[in-house]
XYZ file of N, CA and C in Angstrom:
564
model
N 2.938 63.575 -53.506
C 3.342 62.309 -52.918
C 2.138 61.670 -52.218
N 1.874 60.413 -52.515
C 0.785 59.676 -51.899
C 1.164 59.278 -50.481
N 0.233 59.507 -49.569
C 0.467 59.115 -48.180
C -0.255 57.805 -47.920
N 0.450 56.872 -47.312
C -0.122 55.582 -46.964
C -0.433 55.540 -45.474
N -1.247 54.552 -45.106
C -1.561 54.290 -43.702
C -1.061 52.882 -43.397
N -0.359 52.737 -42.275
C 0.258 51.472 -41.882
C -0.198 51.095 -40.480
N -0.090 49.791 -40.157
C -0.481 49.283 -38.839
C 0.603 48.323 -38.340
N 0.894 48.421 -37.035
C 1.869 47.546 -36.379
C 1.518 47.484 -34.894
N 1.983 46.457 -34.199
C 1.703 46.345 -32.768
C 2.841 45.619 -32.051
N 2.904 45.863 -30.762
C 3.761 45.107 -29.843
C 5.243 45.161 -30.194
N 5.748 46.349 -30.485
C 7.174 46.480 -30.746
C 7.999 46.194 -29.494
N 7.495 46.573 -28.333
C 8.219 46.350 -27.074
C 9.665 46.866 -27.172
N 9.824 48.065 -27.735
C 11.168 48.641 -27.817
C 11.800 48.662 -26.422
N 13.081 48.332 -26.363
C 13.884 48.360 -25.131
C 13.414 47.374 -24.059
N 12.733 46.319 -24.452
C 12.227 45.328 -23.493
C 13.166 44.120 -23.472
N 14.088 44.128 -22.542
C 15.098 43.059 -22.464
C 14.480 41.695 -22.188
N 13.490 41.636 -21.313
C 12.919 40.338 -20.943
C 12.184 39.645 -22.081
N 11.727 40.407 -23.072
C 11.010 39.750 -24.170
C 11.926 38.800 -24.937
N 13.225 39.031 -24.838
C 14.172 38.121 -25.493
C 14.223 36.762 -24.796
N 13.657 36.682 -23.588
C 13.635 35.428 -22.828
C 12.287 34.712 -22.908
N 11.266 35.364 -23.481
C 9.928 34.777 -23.536
C 9.907 33.588 -24.488
N 9.197 32.542 -24.075
C 9.079 31.344 -24.903
C 7.631 31.100 -25.307
N 7.464 30.418 -26.396
C 6.152 30.019 -26.877
C 5.672 28.870 -25.992
N 4.489 29.005 -25.424
C 3.993 27.972 -24.504
C 3.707 26.655 -25.217
N 3.492 26.676 -26.516
C 3.224 25.452 -27.272
C 4.501 24.722 -27.680
N 5.530 25.483 -28.052
C 6.745 24.860 -28.585
C 7.938 24.935 -27.639
N 7.887 25.857 -26.676
C 9.013 26.061 -25.778
C 10.146 26.863 -26.400
N 9.991 27.273 -27.651
C 11.025 28.033 -28.345
C 10.955 29.505 -27.968
N 12.102 30.163 -28.008
C 12.146 31.599 -27.755
C 11.344 32.333 -28.820
N 10.565 33.323 -28.387
C 9.741 34.072 -29.329
C 10.599 35.047 -30.140
N 11.476 35.796 -29.461
C 12.353 36.738 -30.160
C 13.833 36.443 -29.936
N 14.151 35.799 -28.853
C 15.544 35.571 -28.482
C 16.335 34.728 -29.458
N 15.653 33.907 -30.235
C 16.364 33.119 -31.242
C 16.807 34.000 -32.406
N 16.116 35.093 -32.598
C 16.401 35.997 -33.713
C 17.361 37.113 -33.311
N 17.310 37.550 -32.045
C 18.092 38.697 -31.585
C 18.888 38.336 -30.339
N 20.128 38.776 -30.302
C 20.986 38.533 -29.139
C 20.868 39.649 -28.100
N 20.580 40.880 -28.561
C 20.512 42.030 -27.652
C 19.284 42.878 -27.973
N 18.917 43.699 -27.007
C 17.800 44.621 -27.197
C 18.113 45.618 -28.306
N 19.318 46.148 -28.321
C 19.648 47.139 -29.353
C 19.607 46.511 -30.747
N 20.017 45.257 -30.872
C 19.921 44.551 -32.157
C 18.451 44.425 -32.575
N 17.593 44.051 -31.624
C 16.161 43.920 -31.904
C 15.571 45.267 -32.319
N 15.875 46.307 -31.549
C 15.298 47.621 -31.824
C 15.753 48.164 -33.172
N 17.016 48.056 -33.480
C 17.525 48.554 -34.767
C 16.933 47.771 -35.935
N 16.743 46.460 -35.757
C 16.105 45.647 -36.789
C 14.688 46.151 -37.044
N 13.928 46.431 -35.966
C 12.558 46.916 -36.126
C 12.525 48.303 -36.757
N 13.462 49.169 -36.399
C 13.543 50.495 -37.031
C 13.791 50.333 -38.530
N 14.707 49.456 -38.905
C 15.010 49.226 -40.321
C 13.797 48.675 -41.078
N 13.098 47.694 -40.490
C 11.909 47.112 -41.137
C 10.811 48.166 -41.289
N 10.602 48.972 -40.244
C 9.605 50.045 -40.256
C 9.918 51.015 -41.385
N 11.140 51.518 -41.403
C 11.521 52.541 -42.371
C 11.678 52.009 -43.789
N 11.743 50.691 -43.945
C 11.807 50.122 -45.294
C 10.457 50.209 -46.002
N 9.373 50.419 -45.248
C 8.042 50.503 -45.845
C 7.389 51.864 -45.629
N 7.555 52.452 -44.466
C 6.877 53.698 -44.109
C 7.690 54.893 -44.606
N 6.989 55.800 -45.332
C 7.616 57.037 -45.789
C 7.408 58.126 -44.726
N 8.246 59.158 -44.718
C 8.124 60.194 -43.686
C 6.738 60.825 -43.564
N 5.993 60.987 -44.642
C 4.674 61.615 -44.570
C 3.520 60.670 -44.286
N 3.762 59.379 -44.191
C 2.705 58.389 -43.961
C 2.170 58.457 -42.534
N 1.007 57.814 -42.323
C 0.448 57.639 -40.980
C 0.701 56.203 -40.541
N 1.000 56.042 -39.263
C 1.205 54.707 -38.706
C 0.358 54.584 -37.451
N -0.506 53.563 -37.419
C -1.248 53.235 -36.206
C -0.469 52.148 -35.471
N -0.010 52.488 -34.290
C 0.677 51.521 -33.434
C -0.373 51.012 -32.453
N -0.626 49.703 -32.465
C -1.709 49.128 -31.660
C -1.250 48.717 -30.265
N -0.297 49.417 -29.724
C 0.030 49.280 -28.310
C 1.222 48.422 -27.982
N 1.610 48.541 -26.711
C 2.812 47.924 -26.162
C 4.031 48.399 -26.945
N 4.235 49.698 -26.876
C 5.252 50.389 -27.657
C 6.651 50.147 -27.112
N 6.848 50.408 -25.808
C 8.203 50.395 -25.253
C 8.194 50.038 -23.778
N 9.382 49.727 -23.281
C 9.593 49.429 -21.867
C 10.859 50.137 -21.408
N 10.936 50.403 -20.114
C 12.207 50.810 -19.526
C 12.640 52.229 -19.753
N 13.914 52.381 -20.075
C 14.629 53.647 -20.134
C 13.977 54.638 -21.104
N 13.410 55.691 -20.549
C 12.700 56.679 -21.367
C 13.668 57.547 -22.172
N 14.853 57.789 -21.671
C 15.840 58.562 -22.436
C 16.266 57.790 -23.687
N 16.451 56.500 -23.547
C 16.784 55.647 -24.693
C 15.670 55.736 -25.738
N 14.422 55.616 -25.271
C 13.270 55.667 -26.175
C 13.177 57.018 -26.877
N 13.435 58.091 -26.158
C 13.363 59.432 -26.755
C 14.361 59.602 -27.900
N 15.457 58.885 -27.863
C 16.442 58.936 -28.948
C 16.065 57.991 -30.093
N 15.451 56.857 -29.751
C 15.087 55.856 -30.756
C 13.858 56.274 -31.577
N 12.837 56.771 -30.924
C 11.535 57.029 -31.545
C 11.609 57.954 -32.765
N 12.359 59.045 -32.724
C 12.410 59.931 -33.899
C 13.030 59.283 -35.137
N 13.707 58.173 -34.983
C 14.287 57.477 -36.134
C 13.201 56.856 -37.013
N 12.006 56.637 -36.445
C 10.925 55.965 -37.162
C 10.158 56.951 -38.033
N 9.993 56.611 -39.310
C 9.246 57.463 -40.240
C 7.766 57.503 -39.881
N 7.106 58.540 -40.359
C 5.655 58.627 -40.305
C 5.107 59.426 -39.140
N 3.852 59.814 -39.319
C 3.081 60.458 -38.269
C 2.391 59.339 -37.493
N 2.744 59.205 -36.231
C 2.326 58.048 -35.461
C 1.081 58.336 -34.622
N 0.221 57.324 -34.550
C -1.001 57.372 -33.739
C -1.018 56.107 -32.894
N -1.418 56.256 -31.652
C -1.388 55.130 -30.712
C -2.792 54.646 -30.383
N -2.987 53.340 -30.464
C -4.119 52.664 -29.844
C -3.503 51.993 -28.621
N -3.913 52.417 -27.451
C -3.241 52.080 -26.195
C -3.239 50.577 -25.921
N -2.073 50.071 -25.531
C -1.912 48.676 -25.128
C -1.853 48.539 -23.621
N -1.918 47.326 -23.137
C -1.964 47.070 -21.696
C -0.665 47.402 -20.978
N 0.450 47.504 -21.698
C 1.725 47.842 -21.057
C 2.150 49.288 -21.298
N 1.328 50.084 -21.955
C 1.723 51.448 -22.296
C 1.538 52.408 -21.128
N 2.507 53.277 -20.948
C 2.434 54.376 -19.989
C 1.725 55.516 -20.723
N 0.406 55.554 -20.598
C -0.411 56.486 -21.384
C -0.008 57.934 -21.116
N 0.185 58.266 -19.877
C 0.533 59.650 -19.536
C 1.839 60.049 -20.229
N 2.837 59.212 -20.158
C 4.136 59.504 -20.775
C 4.025 59.566 -22.305
N 3.420 58.547 -22.911
C 3.367 58.476 -24.367
C 2.476 59.546 -24.983
N 1.443 59.983 -24.269
C 0.546 60.995 -24.823
C 1.053 62.414 -24.584
N 1.969 62.601 -23.651
C 2.420 63.961 -23.349
C 3.786 64.284 -23.947
N 4.472 63.315 -24.486
C 5.836 63.538 -24.953
C 5.967 63.919 -26.410
N 4.859 64.148 -27.107
C 4.930 64.468 -28.522
C 5.259 63.274 -29.401
N 5.138 62.082 -28.848
C 5.454 60.871 -29.606
C 4.364 60.535 -30.623
N 3.111 60.831 -30.265
C 1.973 60.459 -31.103
C 1.109 61.675 -31.420
N 0.645 61.747 -32.665
C -0.254 62.826 -33.079
C -1.612 62.673 -32.404
N -2.035 61.429 -32.198
C -3.307 61.144 -31.527
C -3.156 59.869 -30.716
N -3.938 59.773 -29.636
C -3.952 58.579 -28.788
C -5.407 58.132 -28.656
N -5.639 56.850 -28.932
C -6.984 56.272 -28.903
C -7.012 55.066 -27.972
N -8.172 54.783 -27.419
C -8.373 53.519 -26.717
C -8.703 52.424 -27.739
N -9.379 52.787 -28.796
C -9.635 51.958 -29.966
C -9.933 52.919 -31.107
N -9.940 52.420 -32.329
C -10.192 53.303 -33.482
C -11.050 52.555 -34.482
N -12.283 53.035 -34.664
C -13.188 52.488 -35.667
C -12.907 53.221 -36.976
N -12.587 52.460 -38.012
C -12.316 53.042 -39.327
C -13.364 52.505 -40.297
N -14.537 53.149 -40.283
C -15.658 52.660 -41.088
C -15.332 52.629 -42.577
N -14.514 53.586 -43.041
C -14.194 53.647 -44.460
C -13.377 52.440 -44.931
N -12.758 51.740 -43.999
C -11.977 50.543 -44.330
C -12.627 49.265 -43.800
N -13.693 49.403 -43.010
C -14.327 48.230 -42.404
C -13.502 47.620 -41.297
N -12.748 48.459 -40.559
C -11.806 47.972 -39.559
C -12.093 48.545 -38.177
N -11.851 47.729 -37.165
C -11.816 48.168 -35.779
C -10.406 47.890 -35.282
N -9.656 48.953 -34.965
C -8.294 48.822 -34.463
C -8.320 48.795 -32.942
N -7.758 47.744 -32.344
C -7.700 47.598 -30.890
C -6.351 46.991 -30.522
N -6.049 47.007 -29.236
C -4.844 46.295 -28.814
C -5.142 44.810 -28.660
N -6.150 44.472 -27.880
C -6.510 43.062 -27.673
C -7.658 42.686 -28.610
N -7.739 41.422 -29.016
C -8.905 41.003 -29.809
C -10.176 41.218 -28.989
N -11.205 41.758 -29.610
C -12.457 42.025 -28.897
C -13.454 40.898 -29.134
N -14.474 40.849 -28.304
C -15.531 39.849 -28.447
C -16.219 40.032 -29.798
N -16.603 38.940 -30.470
C -17.233 39.053 -31.792
C -18.461 39.961 -31.826
N -19.205 40.058 -30.726
C -20.386 40.923 -30.714
C -20.016 42.393 -30.908
N -18.765 42.761 -30.603
C -18.325 44.139 -30.787
C -17.905 44.439 -32.219
N -17.942 43.443 -33.078
C -17.509 43.637 -34.457
C -18.674 43.837 -35.409
N -19.892 43.814 -34.881
C -21.059 44.047 -35.725
C -21.610 45.420 -35.394
N -21.657 46.272 -36.387
C -22.202 47.610 -36.199
C -23.296 47.836 -37.221
N -24.156 48.768 -36.908
C -25.240 49.087 -37.815
C -24.786 50.173 -38.780
N -24.992 49.918 -40.042
C -24.594 50.885 -41.060
C -25.751 51.135 -42.006
N -25.783 52.320 -42.538
C -26.781 52.680 -43.534
C -26.081 53.494 -44.588
N -26.087 53.007 -45.815
C -25.398 53.673 -46.903
C -23.954 53.980 -46.534
N -23.294 53.037 -45.858
C -21.883 53.179 -45.533
C -21.571 54.032 -44.323
N -22.562 54.529 -43.608
C -22.303 55.399 -42.453
C -22.707 54.707 -41.159
N -21.951 54.925 -40.116
C -22.252 54.404 -38.795
C -23.419 55.196 -38.221
N -24.483 54.511 -37.780
C -25.695 55.222 -37.371
C -26.205 54.854 -35.984
N -25.389 54.251 -35.150
C -25.793 53.910 -33.782
C -26.954 52.921 -33.715
N -27.184 52.124 -34.743
C -28.186 51.063 -34.690
C -29.611 51.507 -34.921
N -29.845 52.467 -35.781
C -31.199 52.911 -36.088
C -32.010 51.759 -36.683
N -33.350 51.812 -36.483
C -34.253 50.822 -37.056
C -34.142 50.885 -38.578
N -34.134 49.728 -39.214
C -34.092 49.676 -40.670
C -32.694 49.683 -41.256
N -31.692 49.606 -40.416
C -30.327 49.591 -40.938
C -29.847 48.154 -41.088
N -28.728 47.979 -41.733
C -28.149 46.672 -41.990
C -26.910 46.504 -41.128
N -26.718 45.325 -40.575
C -25.506 45.080 -39.799
C -24.355 44.730 -40.719
N -23.178 45.211 -40.351
C -21.958 44.911 -41.091
C -20.923 44.417 -40.097
N -20.170 43.404 -40.464
C -19.110 42.896 -39.602
C -17.802 43.563 -39.979
N -17.134 44.087 -38.985
C -15.838 44.728 -39.172
C -14.725 43.730 -38.875
N -13.577 43.949 -39.484
C -12.382 43.169 -39.189
C -11.708 43.789 -37.977
N -11.443 42.988 -36.962
C -10.729 43.463 -35.773
C -9.235 43.299 -36.013
N -8.577 44.425 -36.228
C -7.131 44.467 -36.414
C -6.549 44.743 -35.033
N -5.732 43.829 -34.525
C -5.322 43.871 -33.123
C -3.879 43.428 -32.970
N -3.405 43.511 -31.751
C -2.093 42.996 -31.382
C -2.248 42.112 -30.158
N -1.349 42.271 -29.200
C -1.390 41.677 -27.872
C -0.980 40.212 -27.804
N -1.287 39.419 -28.828
C -1.106 37.966 -28.709
C 0.213 37.477 -29.324
N 1.042 38.417 -29.754
C 2.384 38.143 -30.278
C 2.378 37.088 -31.385
N 3.046 35.957 -31.210
C 3.194 34.968 -32.283
C 1.967 34.081 -32.441
N 1.028 34.163 -31.539
C -0.144 33.286 -31.562
C -1.125 33.696 -32.664
N -1.868 32.739 -33.204
C -2.848 33.081 -34.235
C -4.041 33.818 -33.641
N -4.667 34.628 -34.467
C -5.890 35.331 -34.058
C -7.001 34.316 -33.814
N -8.041 34.737 -33.060
C -9.215 33.872 -32.916
C -9.847 33.616 -34.286
N -10.633 32.557 -34.384
C -11.369 32.301 -35.617
C -12.314 33.464 -35.866
N -12.505 33.787 -37.113
C -13.429 34.857 -37.460
C -12.719 36.077 -38.009
N -13.377 37.221 -37.930
C -12.849 38.434 -38.554
C -11.784 39.138 -37.703
N -10.614 38.535 -37.614
C -9.511 39.073 -36.807
C -8.221 39.029 -37.612
N -7.322 39.971 -37.318
C -5.994 39.953 -37.936
C -4.975 40.473 -36.927
N -3.998 39.646 -36.622
C -2.965 39.943 -35.634
C -1.853 40.795 -36.261
N -1.583 41.960 -35.660
C -0.539 42.868 -36.139
C 0.685 42.888 -35.232
N 0.774 41.941 -34.294
C 1.965 41.857 -33.452
C 3.176 41.648 -34.350
N 4.295 42.278 -34.007
C 5.465 42.226 -34.898
C 5.899 40.802 -35.225
N 5.763 39.884 -34.294
C 6.161 38.500 -34.549
C 5.303 37.858 -35.642
N 4.058 38.314 -35.788
C 3.134 37.745 -36.766
C 3.252 38.400 -38.140
N 3.928 39.562 -38.219
C 3.998 40.301 -39.485
C 5.444 40.562 -39.908
N 6.340 39.711 -39.483
C 7.756 39.820 -39.829
C 8.321 41.203 -39.476
N 7.841 41.765 -38.371
C 8.362 43.023 -37.829
C 8.176 44.210 -38.779
N 7.318 44.075 -39.764
C 7.137 45.092 -40.798
C 5.700 45.615 -40.774
N 5.502 46.930 -40.695
C 4.132 47.472 -40.727
C 3.374 46.987 -41.963
N 2.066 46.795 -41.786
C 1.191 46.317 -42.861
C 0.372 47.496 -43.373
N 0.284 47.616 -44.697
C -0.498 48.693 -45.295
C -1.979 48.432 -45.071
N -2.696 49.480 -44.745
C -4.121 49.345 -44.422
C -4.932 48.826 -45.606
N -4.454 49.054 -46.807
C -5.174 48.557 -47.993
C -5.185 47.022 -48.034
N -4.199 46.396 -47.411
C -4.169 44.925 -47.339
C -5.185 44.401 -46.332
N -5.691 45.271 -45.473
C -6.622 44.874 -44.417
C -8.060 45.246 -44.753
N -8.245 46.176 -45.651
C -9.557 46.740 -45.957
C -10.603 45.655 -46.223
N -11.786 45.822 -45.623
C -12.947 44.970 -45.921
C -13.663 45.599 -47.102
N -13.808 44.877 -48.145
C -14.432 45.430 -49.363
C -15.911 45.212 -49.370
């Protein structure tokens, strides 16, 4: 069985207030127009996740995983397929999420040179997207190497568009609540 790698961000499982958040440009509800309750939102996201992710796949969650009731989360989380890895978001309880067996690995960011990707929670400054490479390997900027621009795969900004340049927003609102396969993001 082929194992895939998926990316998603900003699920905000069990976050009641997110149903009240509005888009500052349009004044429209960001999620509340789509969902009446938190449980409706969470079950919808579980269904979308499991419609693409197989049990043996890897999933990089780019932060802002959950809010509130930890017992509720402990029952919800195992419903999601895949081996999960966390890139920490600004609202994540790192101690709780890293110690509860929820994630196989926890990162502050994840450089994936083989795909040409930098996984972060927030979009990073463009200067952080240029790394020195030699024959496809990261070399800490040795003399005589060539610079390569990586795609910053991020979350944090919800329904808003990514900055101009090499960025891709993985917030659930921007990806129809469905994890994106890493092959769709790969820099060739």
